[in-house]
């Protein structure tokens, strides 16, 4: 039996940039699902702040269409939707000049209580974080129960990340700061920790004696759409690798912490980041989908695809390459981790067939879509036709096993903020260690022209794995 979920206390959710894209597409739909599940009740307030709020009616219509899946999931959810929007308040606020702060303060003071968390979610560009924090302090809104939520990318490099960390930590304590990497809130990413640390089965295998190599693919079919000017400045290395992919590497490679507790987990992830070997030029490959410059309206060297070989300098992982790739406008949407185990030391079946030899055991952790785990094995083909083999698999599909909808990462992360649980959020030293690894990669990438690739392919032709006489495993080949 799966234990019950715990409710949260009534809270103030203040979303700065509240009518913007992130808020409309991710944060508010997540809060609505939690409202439907009675985790958030009508005593909470959701306050959306923006410099200009055009039309409240149009905003709610657009939001409603983003929440349609939730609205249509039960008959009475239209009524629930109408109750949900009653707890939403819109406030015109300029975090630079402070204009509008009296209105915000008034709403918060109405239900002020020291047990009522006041959550500031900065869904805005990181260049405005400093001003926003000063505004919160100057308005007297940084009280012990206040929390700050910020999104990646934190800075554009280590230098700017330090500046941002300094700005926010001059107002908030580290224990009040929640740096979101939404990959950590994904169900299968957490299951990776359950797989490793709630079972004994894999731990003995989880090292360079048994693992040959690891592949991580985060491929998207979408392009960059209206985020193109942001993306052109950041590229795949800063947008995806610096955060989501490095976090996945950390969770696969880290040592078991003594307890599932925020700082212990983050200490272990930090150790992995610090053990990453700086890459060399031939360990990096970048690409750009063909229509990118046209969409942008000018030539650009920004990479929309990156692949690299990650080496972890420690005892557990010495000699085990982690091949990592991510890109836009590729042929499939798939995020998956494939752990390939070493081959048998000796093949007793060699005189019958080579089949058993050619199929190394693989553990496939499918983060999305079709979340689940697969263990690839070799089995004997049934019948009296001699020892013949075929690849078979143990398959745990979360979708089939748990009939309930799998909640979006933002739902879990937002509830964790209310509970004051920082386990799935990045600490400032982790962010800086990630930039220590990434800054030199950005420099190497500047000297490589990204190779153009066709939309709907898996990026430019590989030059990294083939150098190791290996090849990418295509996510589509793993589907049964
Ligand atoms: C975001 C990146 O952090 O993650 C986007 O900025 C990317 O560029 C997105 O599309 C991918 O998230 P998901 O949950 O769709 O895999």
CSV table of C-alpha atoms and ligand atoms in Angstrom, one decimal:
chain,number,residue,atom,x,y,z
A,1,UNK,CA,0.0,0.0,0.0
A,2,UNK,CA,1.2,3.5,-0.8
A,3,UNK,CA,1.2,5.8,2.2
A,4,UNK,CA,-1.2,8.8,2.3
A,5,UNK,CA,0.1,12.2,1.2
A,6,UNK,CA,0.4,14.8,3.8
A,7,UNK,CA,-1.5,18.1,3.6
A,8,UNK,CA,0.2,21.4,3.8
A,9,UNK,CA,-0.5,24.5,5.9
A,10,UNK,CA,-2.3,27.5,4.3
A,11,UNK,CA,0.3,29.7,2.6
A,12,UNK,CA,0.9,32.8,0.6
A,13,UNK,CA,2.3,32.0,-2.9
A,14,UNK,CA,3.6,35.2,-4.4
A,15,UNK,CA,4.7,34.7,-7.9
A,16,UNK,CA,6.8,37.6,-9.3
A,17,UNK,CA,6.4,37.4,-13.1
A,18,UNK,CA,3.1,35.9,-12.2
A,19,UNK,CA,1.4,36.4,-15.6
A,20,UNK,CA,4.5,35.3,-17.5
A,21,UNK,CA,5.0,32.1,-19.4
A,22,UNK,CA,6.6,29.9,-16.6
A,23,UNK,CA,3.8,30.9,-14.2
A,24,UNK,CA,1.0,30.2,-16.8
A,25,UNK,CA,2.4,27.0,-18.1
A,26,UNK,CA,4.0,25.3,-15.1
A,27,UNK,CA,3.5,26.9,-11.7
A,28,UNK,CA,-0.2,27.7,-11.7
A,29,UNK,CA,-1.3,24.4,-13.3
A,30,UNK,CA,0.8,22.6,-10.7
A,31,UNK,CA,-0.9,24.6,-7.9
A,32,UNK,CA,-4.3,23.8,-9.4
A,33,UNK,CA,-3.6,20.1,-9.3
A,34,UNK,CA,-2.6,20.4,-5.7
A,35,UNK,CA,-5.8,22.4,-5.0
A,36,UNK,CA,-7.8,19.6,-6.6
A,37,UNK,CA,-6.1,17.1,-4.4
A,38,UNK,CA,-7.0,19.3,-1.3
A,39,UNK,CA,-3.4,19.9,-0.5
A,40,UNK,CA,-3.9,23.6,-1.0
A,41,UNK,CA,-7.2,24.9,0.4
A,42,UNK,CA,-9.1,28.1,0.0
A,43,UNK,CA,-7.3,29.7,3.0
A,44,UNK,CA,-4.2,30.1,0.9
A,45,UNK,CA,-3.5,33.0,-1.4
A,46,UNK,CA,-1.9,33.0,-4.8
A,47,UNK,CA,-0.7,36.5,-5.6
A,48,UNK,CA,0.5,37.1,-9.1
A,49,UNK,CA,2.7,40.2,-9.4
A,50,UNK,CA,3.8,41.8,-12.6
A,51,UNK,CA,4.8,45.3,-13.8
A,52,UNK,CA,1.8,45.6,-16.1
A,53,UNK,CA,-1.2,43.4,-16.0
A,54,UNK,CA,-3.1,43.7,-19.3
A,55,UNK,CA,-6.4,42.0,-19.1
A,56,UNK,CA,-7.4,39.9,-16.2
A,57,UNK,CA,-10.1,38.2,-18.2
A,58,UNK,CA,-7.7,37.2,-21.1
A,59,UNK,CA,-5.2,36.0,-18.6
A,60,UNK,CA,-7.7,33.7,-16.9
A,61,UNK,CA,-8.9,32.4,-20.2
A,62,UNK,CA,-5.4,31.5,-21.2
A,63,UNK,CA,-4.6,29.9,-17.9
A,64,UNK,CA,-7.9,27.9,-18.0
A,65,UNK,CA,-6.8,26.4,-21.3
A,66,UNK,CA,-3.4,25.4,-19.8
A,67,UNK,CA,-5.3,23.8,-16.9
A,68,UNK,CA,-7.9,22.0,-19.1
A,69,UNK,CA,-6.5,18.6,-18.6
A,70,UNK,CA,-7.0,19.0,-14.9
A,71,UNK,CA,-10.4,20.6,-15.3
A,72,UNK,CA,-11.6,17.8,-17.5
A,73,UNK,CA,-10.3,15.0,-15.4
A,74,UNK,CA,-13.4,15.0,-13.1
A,75,UNK,CA,-17.0,16.1,-13.6
A,76,UNK,CA,-17.0,18.7,-10.8
A,77,UNK,CA,-13.7,20.2,-11.7
A,78,UNK,CA,-15.1,23.2,-13.5
A,79,UNK,CA,-16.6,24.2,-10.1
A,80,UNK,CA,-13.3,23.6,-8.5
A,81,UNK,CA,-11.6,25.8,-11.1
A,82,UNK,CA,-14.0,28.6,-10.2
A,83,UNK,CA,-13.1,28.2,-6.5
A,84,UNK,CA,-9.4,28.1,-7.4
A,85,UNK,CA,-9.4,31.3,-9.2
A,86,UNK,CA,-11.0,33.0,-6.2
A,87,UNK,CA,-7.8,32.5,-4.3
A,88,UNK,CA,-5.7,34.2,-7.1
A,89,UNK,CA,-5.1,37.9,-6.7
A,90,UNK,CA,-3.3,40.1,-9.3
A,91,UNK,CA,-1.1,42.9,-8.2
A,92,UNK,CA,0.7,45.4,-10.4
A,93,UNK,CA,4.2,45.6,-8.9
A,94,UNK,CA,7.5,47.0,-10.1
A,95,UNK,CA,10.3,45.3,-8.2
A,96,UNK,CA,12.8,47.9,-9.2
A,97,UNK,CA,11.0,51.1,-8.1
A,98,UNK,CA,8.8,49.3,-5.5
A,99,UNK,CA,5.6,50.8,-7.0
A,100,UNK,CA,2.7,48.7,-6.0
A,101,UNK,CA,4.2,47.3,-2.8
A,102,UNK,CA,1.5,48.7,-0.5
A,103,UNK,CA,-1.1,46.6,-2.3
A,104,UNK,CA,1.0,43.4,-1.9
A,105,UNK,CA,1.8,44.1,1.8
A,106,UNK,CA,-1.9,44.8,2.5
A,107,UNK,CA,-2.9,41.4,1.1
A,108,UNK,CA,-0.2,39.5,3.0
A,109,UNK,CA,-0.9,41.3,6.3
A,110,UNK,CA,-4.6,40.4,6.2
A,111,UNK,CA,-3.9,36.7,7.0
A,112,UNK,CA,-0.5,37.2,8.6
A,113,UNK,CA,0.5,34.5,11.0
A,114,UNK,CA,3.9,33.2,11.9
A,115,UNK,CA,3.0,29.7,10.9
A,116,UNK,CA,1.8,30.8,7.5
A,117,UNK,CA,4.7,30.4,5.0
A,118,UNK,CA,5.2,33.4,2.7
A,119,UNK,CA,6.7,32.0,-0.5
A,120,UNK,CA,8.2,34.3,-3.1
A,121,UNK,CA,8.7,32.6,-6.4
A,122,UNK,CA,10.8,34.7,-8.8
A,123,UNK,CA,9.6,33.6,-12.2
A,124,UNK,CA,11.7,36.4,-13.8
A,125,UNK,CA,15.1,36.9,-15.4
A,126,UNK,CA,18.0,36.4,-12.9
A,127,UNK,CA,19.2,40.0,-13.5
A,128,UNK,CA,16.1,41.1,-11.5
A,129,UNK,CA,16.7,38.7,-8.5
A,130,UNK,CA,18.8,41.3,-6.6
A,131,UNK,CA,16.2,44.1,-6.9
A,132,UNK,CA,13.4,41.7,-6.0
A,133,UNK,CA,15.2,40.6,-2.8
A,134,UNK,CA,15.9,44.2,-1.8
A,135,UNK,CA,12.2,45.0,-2.5
A,136,UNK,CA,11.1,42.1,-0.2
A,137,UNK,CA,13.4,43.2,2.6
A,138,UNK,CA,12.5,46.9,2.3
A,139,UNK,CA,8.8,46.0,2.4
A,140,UNK,CA,9.3,44.2,5.6
A,141,UNK,CA,8.3,40.9,4.0
A,142,UNK,CA,11.4,38.9,4.9
A,143,UNK,CA,10.2,37.3,8.1
A,144,UNK,CA,11.4,33.8,9.4
A,145,UNK,CA,8.6,32.0,7.6
A,146,UNK,CA,9.5,33.6,4.2
A,147,UNK,CA,11.0,31.5,1.5
A,148,UNK,CA,12.5,32.4,-1.8
A,149,UNK,CA,12.2,30.2,-4.9
A,150,UNK,CA,14.4,30.8,-7.9
A,151,UNK,CA,14.8,29.1,-11.2
A,152,UNK,CA,17.9,28.0,-13.2
A,153,UNK,CA,20.0,29.1,-14.9
A,154,UNK,CA,21.5,30.9,-11.9
A,155,UNK,CA,23.9,33.2,-13.7
A,156,UNK,CA,25.6,32.7,-17.1
A,157,UNK,CA,28.9,31.6,-15.6
A,158,UNK,CA,30.5,31.2,-12.2
A,159,UNK,CA,31.2,34.9,-11.9
A,160,UNK,CA,27.6,36.0,-12.4
A,161,UNK,CA,26.3,33.1,-10.3
A,162,UNK,CA,28.5,34.4,-7.4
A,163,UNK,CA,27.0,37.8,-7.9
A,164,UNK,CA,23.5,36.5,-7.8
A,165,UNK,CA,24.2,34.3,-4.8
A,166,UNK,CA,25.6,37.3,-3.0
A,167,UNK,CA,22.6,39.5,-3.8
A,168,UNK,CA,20.1,37.0,-2.6
A,169,UNK,CA,22.0,35.8,0.4
A,170,UNK,CA,22.4,39.4,1.6
A,171,UNK,CA,18.6,39.2,2.2
A,172,UNK,CA,17.7,35.5,2.7
A,173,UNK,CA,19.5,32.8,4.7
A,174,UNK,CA,20.5,29.7,2.8
A,175,UNK,CA,17.8,27.8,4.7
A,176,UNK,CA,15.2,30.1,3.1
A,177,UNK,CA,16.4,29.7,-0.5
A,178,UNK,CA,15.0,27.0,-2.9
A,179,UNK,CA,16.9,26.8,-6.2
A,180,UNK,CA,14.7,24.8,-8.5
A,181,UNK,CA,16.0,22.2,-10.9
A,182,UNK,CA,12.7,20.7,-12.0
A,183,UNK,CA,14.4,17.5,-13.1
A,184,UNK,CA,14.9,16.6,-9.4
A,185,UNK,CA,11.1,16.7,-8.9
A,186,UNK,CA,10.5,14.2,-11.6
A,187,UNK,CA,9.0,10.9,-10.4
A,188,UNK,CA,11.6,8.6,-12.1
A,189,UNK,CA,14.5,10.8,-11.0
A,190,UNK,CA,13.4,10.2,-7.4
A,191,UNK,CA,12.9,6.6,-8.2
A,192,UNK,CA,16.5,6.5,-9.2
A,193,UNK,CA,17.3,7.2,-5.6
A,194,UNK,CA,14.8,4.6,-4.4
A,195,UNK,CA,16.3,2.1,-6.9
A,196,UNK,CA,19.8,2.7,-5.6
A,197,UNK,CA,19.2,3.3,-1.9
A,198,UNK,CA,16.0,1.4,-1.0
A,199,UNK,CA,17.2,-1.8,-2.5
A,200,UNK,CA,20.3,-3.9,-2.0
A,201,UNK,CA,20.2,-5.5,-5.3
A,202,UNK,CA,22.1,-2.9,-7.4
A,203,UNK,CA,24.6,-1.5,-5.0
A,204,UNK,CA,27.2,-4.3,-5.4
A,205,UNK,CA,27.0,-3.8,-9.2
A,206,UNK,CA,27.2,0.0,-9.1
A,207,UNK,CA,30.8,0.5,-9.8
A,208,UNK,CA,33.6,0.2,-12.3
A,209,UNK,CA,34.0,-3.6,-11.7
A,210,UNK,CA,30.6,-4.2,-13.2
A,211,UNK,CA,29.6,-1.1,-15.3
A,212,UNK,CA,31.0,-0.6,-18.7
A,213,UNK,CA,29.6,2.9,-19.4
A,214,UNK,CA,26.6,5.1,-18.9
A,215,UNK,CA,24.6,7.0,-21.5
A,216,UNK,CA,22.3,9.8,-20.7
A,217,UNK,CA,20.0,11.2,-23.5
A,218,UNK,CA,17.6,14.1,-23.0
A,219,UNK,CA,16.2,14.7,-26.4
A,220,UNK,CA,13.4,17.1,-27.2
A,221,UNK,CA,11.3,17.4,-30.4
A,222,UNK,CA,10.4,21.0,-29.7
A,223,UNK,CA,12.5,24.0,-30.8
A,224,UNK,CA,12.9,27.1,-28.7
A,225,UNK,CA,9.8,29.0,-29.9
A,226,UNK,CA,9.3,32.3,-28.2
A,227,UNK,CA,12.3,31.8,-25.9
A,228,UNK,CA,14.7,32.2,-28.8
A,229,UNK,CA,16.4,35.3,-27.6
A,230,UNK,CA,17.0,33.9,-24.2
A,231,UNK,CA,18.2,30.6,-25.7
A,232,UNK,CA,20.5,32.2,-28.2
A,233,UNK,CA,22.4,33.7,-25.2
A,234,UNK,CA,22.5,30.5,-23.2
A,235,UNK,CA,22.5,27.6,-25.6
A,236,UNK,CA,22.1,23.9,-24.7
A,237,UNK,CA,25.2,23.8,-22.5
A,238,UNK,CA,24.0,26.4,-20.1
A,239,UNK,CA,20.3,25.7,-20.5
A,240,UNK,CA,20.3,21.9,-20.0
A,241,UNK,CA,23.8,20.5,-19.3
A,242,UNK,CA,24.8,22.9,-16.4
A,243,UNK,CA,21.8,21.9,-14.4
A,244,UNK,CA,19.4,19.0,-15.4
A,245,UNK,CA,22.1,16.7,-16.9
A,246,UNK,CA,24.7,17.3,-14.3
A,247,UNK,CA,22.1,16.6,-11.6
A,248,UNK,CA,21.2,13.3,-13.3
A,249,UNK,CA,24.9,12.4,-13.3
A,250,UNK,CA,25.2,13.3,-9.6
A,251,UNK,CA,22.3,11.1,-8.7
A,252,UNK,CA,23.7,8.1,-10.6
A,253,UNK,CA,27.3,8.6,-9.4
A,254,UNK,CA,27.0,9.8,-5.8
A,255,UNK,CA,27.8,7.7,-2.8
A,256,UNK,CA,24.9,6.8,-0.5
A,257,UNK,CA,24.3,9.5,2.1
A,258,UNK,CA,23.7,8.3,5.7
A,259,UNK,CA,20.2,9.7,5.7
A,260,UNK,CA,17.8,11.1,3.0
A,261,UNK,CA,18.3,14.6,4.3
A,262,UNK,CA,18.8,17.8,2.4
A,263,UNK,CA,22.4,18.6,3.3
A,264,UNK,CA,23.6,15.1,3.3
A,265,UNK,CA,22.3,14.5,-0.2
A,266,UNK,CA,23.7,17.8,-1.4
A,267,UNK,CA,27.1,17.1,0.2
A,268,UNK,CA,27.3,13.8,-1.8
A,269,UNK,CA,26.2,15.5,-5.1
A,270,UNK,CA,28.8,18.2,-4.5
A,271,UNK,CA,31.5,15.5,-4.2
A,272,UNK,CA,30.6,14.2,-7.6
A,273,UNK,CA,30.7,17.7,-9.2
A,274,UNK,CA,34.1,18.3,-7.7
A,275,UNK,CA,35.4,14.9,-9.1
A,276,UNK,CA,34.5,15.7,-12.7
A,277,UNK,CA,37.6,15.8,-14.9
A,278,UNK,CA,37.8,18.9,-17.1
A,279,UNK,CA,37.0,17.9,-20.6
A,280,UNK,CA,39.3,18.0,-23.6
A,281,UNK,CA,38.3,19.4,-27.0
A,282,UNK,CA,37.7,16.0,-28.6
A,283,UNK,CA,35.3,15.1,-25.8
A,284,UNK,CA,32.8,17.7,-26.8
A,285,UNK,CA,30.5,18.0,-29.8
A,286,UNK,CA,28.0,20.7,-30.5
A,287,UNK,CA,25.3,21.1,-33.1
A,288,UNK,CA,22.6,23.5,-34.3
A,289,UNK,CA,19.3,22.6,-36.0
A,290,UNK,CA,19.2,24.0,-39.5
A,291,UNK,CA,16.4,26.5,-39.1
A,292,UNK,CA,17.8,28.1,-35.9
A,293,UNK,CA,19.5,31.1,-37.5
A,294,UNK,CA,16.4,31.7,-39.7
A,295,UNK,CA,14.1,31.7,-36.7
A,296,UNK,CA,16.4,34.1,-34.9
A,297,UNK,CA,16.7,36.3,-38.0
A,298,UNK,CA,20.5,36.5,-37.9
A,299,UNK,CA,23.5,34.1,-37.9
A,300,UNK,CA,24.3,32.5,-34.6
A,301,UNK,CA,26.9,30.1,-33.2
A,302,UNK,CA,24.6,29.0,-30.4
A,303,UNK,CA,24.5,25.2,-29.9
A,304,UNK,CA,21.0,23.6,-29.8
A,305,UNK,CA,22.7,20.2,-29.3
A,306,UNK,CA,25.6,19.1,-27.1
A,307,UNK,CA,27.2,15.7,-26.5
A,308,UNK,CA,30.2,15.1,-24.3
A,309,UNK,CA,32.1,12.4,-22.5
A,310,UNK,CA,32.1,13.0,-18.8
A,311,UNK,CA,34.8,11.4,-16.7
A,312,UNK,CA,34.5,11.1,-12.9
A,313,UNK,CA,37.8,10.9,-11.1
A,314,UNK,CA,37.2,8.7,-8.2
A,315,UNK,CA,37.5,5.0,-7.2
A,316,UNK,CA,34.0,4.0,-8.0
A,317,UNK,CA,33.9,5.4,-11.5
A,318,UNK,CA,37.5,5.3,-12.7
A,319,UNK,CA,37.4,4.0,-16.3
A,320,UNK,CA,33.6,4.3,-16.7
A,321,UNK,CA,32.7,7.0,-19.2
A,322,UNK,CA,29.4,8.8,-18.9
A,323,UNK,CA,28.3,9.8,-22.4
A,324,UNK,CA,25.8,12.6,-22.3
A,325,UNK,CA,23.7,14.4,-25.0
A,326,UNK,CA,20.8,16.8,-25.2
A,327,UNK,CA,19.3,18.7,-28.0
A,328,UNK,CA,16.2,20.4,-29.5
A,329,UNK,CA,14.2,19.4,-32.6
A,330,UNK,CA,15.5,15.8,-32.4
A,331,UNK,CA,13.6,12.8,-33.6
A,332,UNK,CA,12.1,11.8,-30.2
A,333,UNK,CA,11.1,13.2,-26.9
A,334,UNK,CA,12.9,11.0,-24.5
A,335,UNK,CA,14.9,11.4,-21.3
A,336,UNK,CA,16.7,8.3,-20.3
A,337,UNK,CA,19.7,6.8,-18.6
A,338,UNK,CA,21.2,3.6,-19.9
A,339,UNK,CA,23.6,1.7,-17.7
A,340,UNK,CA,25.5,-0.9,-19.7
A,341,UNK,CA,27.1,-3.6,-17.6
A,342,UNK,CA,30.4,-5.3,-18.5
A,343,UNK,CA,30.3,-8.5,-20.4
A,344,UNK,CA,30.6,-11.9,-18.9
A,345,UNK,CA,34.2,-12.9,-18.0
A,346,UNK,CA,33.8,-16.2,-19.8
A,347,UNK,CA,31.1,-17.4,-22.2
A,348,UNK,CA,30.2,-21.1,-21.7
A,349,UNK,CA,27.8,-20.9,-24.6
A,350,UNK,CA,30.3,-19.8,-27.2
A,351,UNK,CA,30.2,-23.1,-29.1
A,352,UNK,CA,26.5,-22.8,-29.7
A,353,UNK,CA,26.1,-19.1,-30.6
A,354,UNK,CA,27.4,-15.7,-30.3
A,355,UNK,CA,24.0,-14.3,-29.4
A,356,UNK,CA,24.5,-14.5,-25.7
A,357,UNK,CA,27.7,-12.6,-26.0
A,358,UNK,CA,26.4,-9.7,-28.0
A,359,UNK,CA,23.8,-8.7,-25.5
A,360,UNK,CA,25.3,-7.0,-22.5
A,361,UNK,CA,22.9,-6.5,-19.5
A,362,UNK,CA,21.5,-3.0,-19.5
A,363,UNK,CA,19.5,-1.1,-17.0
A,364,UNK,CA,17.3,1.5,-18.6
A,365,UNK,CA,15.9,4.3,-16.5
A,366,UNK,CA,13.2,6.0,-18.5
A,367,UNK,CA,12.6,9.5,-17.0
A,368,UNK,CA,10.0,10.4,-19.6
A,369,UNK,CA,7.8,9.7,-21.4
A,370,UNK,CA,6.6,6.1,-20.5
A,371,UNK,CA,8.3,6.4,-17.1
A,372,UNK,CA,9.8,3.2,-15.8
A,373,UNK,CA,12.7,0.8,-15.5
A,374,UNK,CA,13.8,-2.0,-17.7
A,375,UNK,CA,16.5,-4.5,-17.1
A,376,UNK,CA,17.7,-6.1,-20.4
A,377,UNK,CA,18.7,-9.7,-20.0
A,378,UNK,CA,19.5,-12.7,-22.3
A,379,UNK,CA,17.1,-15.7,-22.2
A,380,UNK,CA,17.0,-19.0,-23.8
A,381,UNK,CA,14.6,-19.2,-26.7
A,382,UNK,CA,11.9,-21.9,-25.8
A,383,UNK,CA,11.8,-25.2,-27.6
A,384,UNK,CA,14.1,-28.1,-28.3
A,385,UNK,CA,16.0,-26.4,-31.1
A,386,UNK,CA,19.2,-26.2,-29.0
A,387,UNK,CA,20.7,-23.4,-27.0
A,388,UNK,CA,19.4,-20.3,-28.8
A,389,UNK,CA,19.2,-16.9,-27.1
A,390,UNK,CA,17.1,-13.8,-27.4
A,391,UNK,CA,17.2,-10.5,-25.6
A,392,UNK,CA,14.4,-10.3,-23.0
A,393,UNK,CA,13.6,-7.7,-20.4
A,394,UNK,CA,12.2,-7.2,-16.9
A,395,UNK,CA,9.9,-4.3,-17.3
A,396,UNK,CA,8.6,-2.0,-14.5
A,397,UNK,CA,6.3,0.6,-16.2
A,398,UNK,CA,5.2,3.2,-13.6
A,399,UNK,CA,2.3,4.1,-15.8
A,400,UNK,CA,1.0,0.6,-15.7
A,401,UNK,CA,1.9,-0.1,-12.1
A,402,UNK,CA,0.4,3.0,-10.6
A,403,UNK,CA,-2.9,3.9,-12.2
A,404,UNK,CA,-2.9,7.4,-10.6
A,405,UNK,CA,-1.7,10.3,-12.7
A,406,UNK,CA,2.1,10.9,-12.1
A,407,UNK,CA,2.2,14.4,-10.7
A,408,UNK,CA,4.3,17.0,-12.5
A,409,UNK,CA,7.7,17.9,-11.0
A,410,UNK,CA,6.5,21.4,-10.1
A,411,UNK,CA,3.7,20.0,-7.9
A,412,UNK,CA,6.0,18.1,-5.7
A,413,UNK,CA,8.6,20.8,-5.5
A,414,UNK,CA,6.1,23.5,-4.6
A,415,UNK,CA,4.7,21.4,-1.8
A,416,UNK,CA,8.3,20.7,-0.6
A,417,UNK,CA,8.8,24.5,-0.4
A,418,UNK,CA,5.8,24.9,1.8
A,419,UNK,CA,6.9,22.0,4.1
A,420,UNK,CA,10.4,23.6,4.3
A,421,UNK,CA,12.1,20.5,2.8
A,422,UNK,CA,15.2,21.5,0.7
A,423,UNK,CA,16.2,18.0,-0.2
A,424,UNK,CA,15.3,18.3,-3.9
A,425,UNK,CA,16.8,21.9,-4.3
A,426,UNK,CA,20.3,22.9,-5.2
A,427,UNK,CA,22.5,24.5,-2.6
A,428,UNK,CA,24.7,27.5,-3.6
A,429,UNK,CA,28.0,25.6,-3.5
A,430,UNK,CA,26.5,23.0,-5.9
A,431,UNK,CA,25.6,25.6,-8.4
A,432,UNK,CA,29.1,27.1,-8.3
A,433,UNK,CA,30.7,23.7,-8.6
A,434,UNK,CA,28.6,23.0,-11.7
A,435,UNK,CA,29.8,26.3,-13.2
A,436,UNK,CA,33.4,25.3,-12.4
A,437,UNK,CA,32.9,22.3,-14.7
A,438,UNK,CA,30.8,24.2,-17.3
A,439,UNK,CA,32.8,27.4,-17.8
A,440,UNK,CA,35.7,25.7,-19.6
A,441,UNK,CA,33.2,23.7,-21.7
A,442,UNK,CA,31.6,26.9,-22.9
A,443,UNK,CA,35.1,28.2,-23.8
A,444,UNK,CA,35.9,25.0,-25.8
A,445,UNK,CA,32.5,25.3,-27.5
A,446,UNK,CA,33.3,28.8,-28.6
A,447,UNK,CA,36.2,27.5,-30.7
A,448,UNK,CA,34.0,24.8,-32.4
A,449,UNK,CA,31.5,25.8,-35.0
A,450,UNK,CA,28.3,23.8,-34.1
A,451,UNK,CA,27.6,21.2,-36.8
A,452,UNK,CA,24.2,21.8,-38.5
A,453,UNK,CA,21.7,19.0,-38.2
A,454,UNK,CA,18.4,18.2,-39.8
A,455,UNK,CA,15.2,18.6,-37.7
A,456,UNK,CA,13.9,15.1,-36.8
A,457,UNK,CA,17.3,13.5,-36.6
A,458,UNK,CA,19.3,12.6,-33.4
A,459,UNK,CA,21.7,15.6,-34.0
A,460,UNK,CA,25.0,15.6,-35.9
A,461,UNK,CA,26.8,12.4,-36.7
A,462,UNK,CA,28.5,11.1,-33.6
A,463,UNK,CA,32.2,11.8,-33.2
A,464,UNK,CA,32.6,11.1,-29.4
A,465,UNK,CA,31.5,7.6,-28.8
A,466,UNK,CA,32.9,6.2,-32.1
A,467,UNK,CA,36.3,7.4,-30.9
A,468,UNK,CA,35.8,4.9,-28.0
A,469,UNK,CA,34.5,2.2,-30.4
A,470,UNK,CA,31.1,2.7,-29.0
A,471,UNK,CA,27.8,4.1,-30.2
A,472,UNK,CA,24.7,5.8,-29.0
A,473,UNK,CA,21.8,3.6,-28.1
A,474,UNK,CA,18.7,5.1,-29.7
A,475,UNK,CA,15.9,5.7,-27.2
A,476,UNK,CA,13.4,4.3,-29.8
A,477,UNK,CA,15.3,1.0,-29.8
A,478,UNK,CA,14.4,0.4,-26.2
A,479,UNK,CA,10.7,0.6,-26.6
A,480,UNK,CA,9.1,-2.7,-26.5
B,1,LIG,C1,14.0,23.7,-19.1
B,1,LIG,C2,14.8,24.2,-20.3
B,1,LIG,O1,14.7,23.8,-17.9
B,1,LIG,O2,13.8,22.3,-19.3
B,1,LIG,C3,14.1,24.0,-21.6
B,1,LIG,O3,15.0,25.6,-20.1
B,1,LIG,C4,13.7,22.5,-21.7
B,1,LIG,O4,14.8,24.4,-22.7
B,1,LIG,C5,13.0,22.0,-20.5
B,1,LIG,O5,12.8,22.4,-22.9
B,1,LIG,C6,12.8,20.5,-20.6
B,1,LIG,O6,12.0,20.1,-19.5
B,1,LIG,P1,11.1,18.8,-19.6
B,1,LIG,O7,10.5,18.7,-18.3
B,1,LIG,O8,10.1,19.0,-20.7
B,1,LIG,O9,12.1,17.7,-20.0
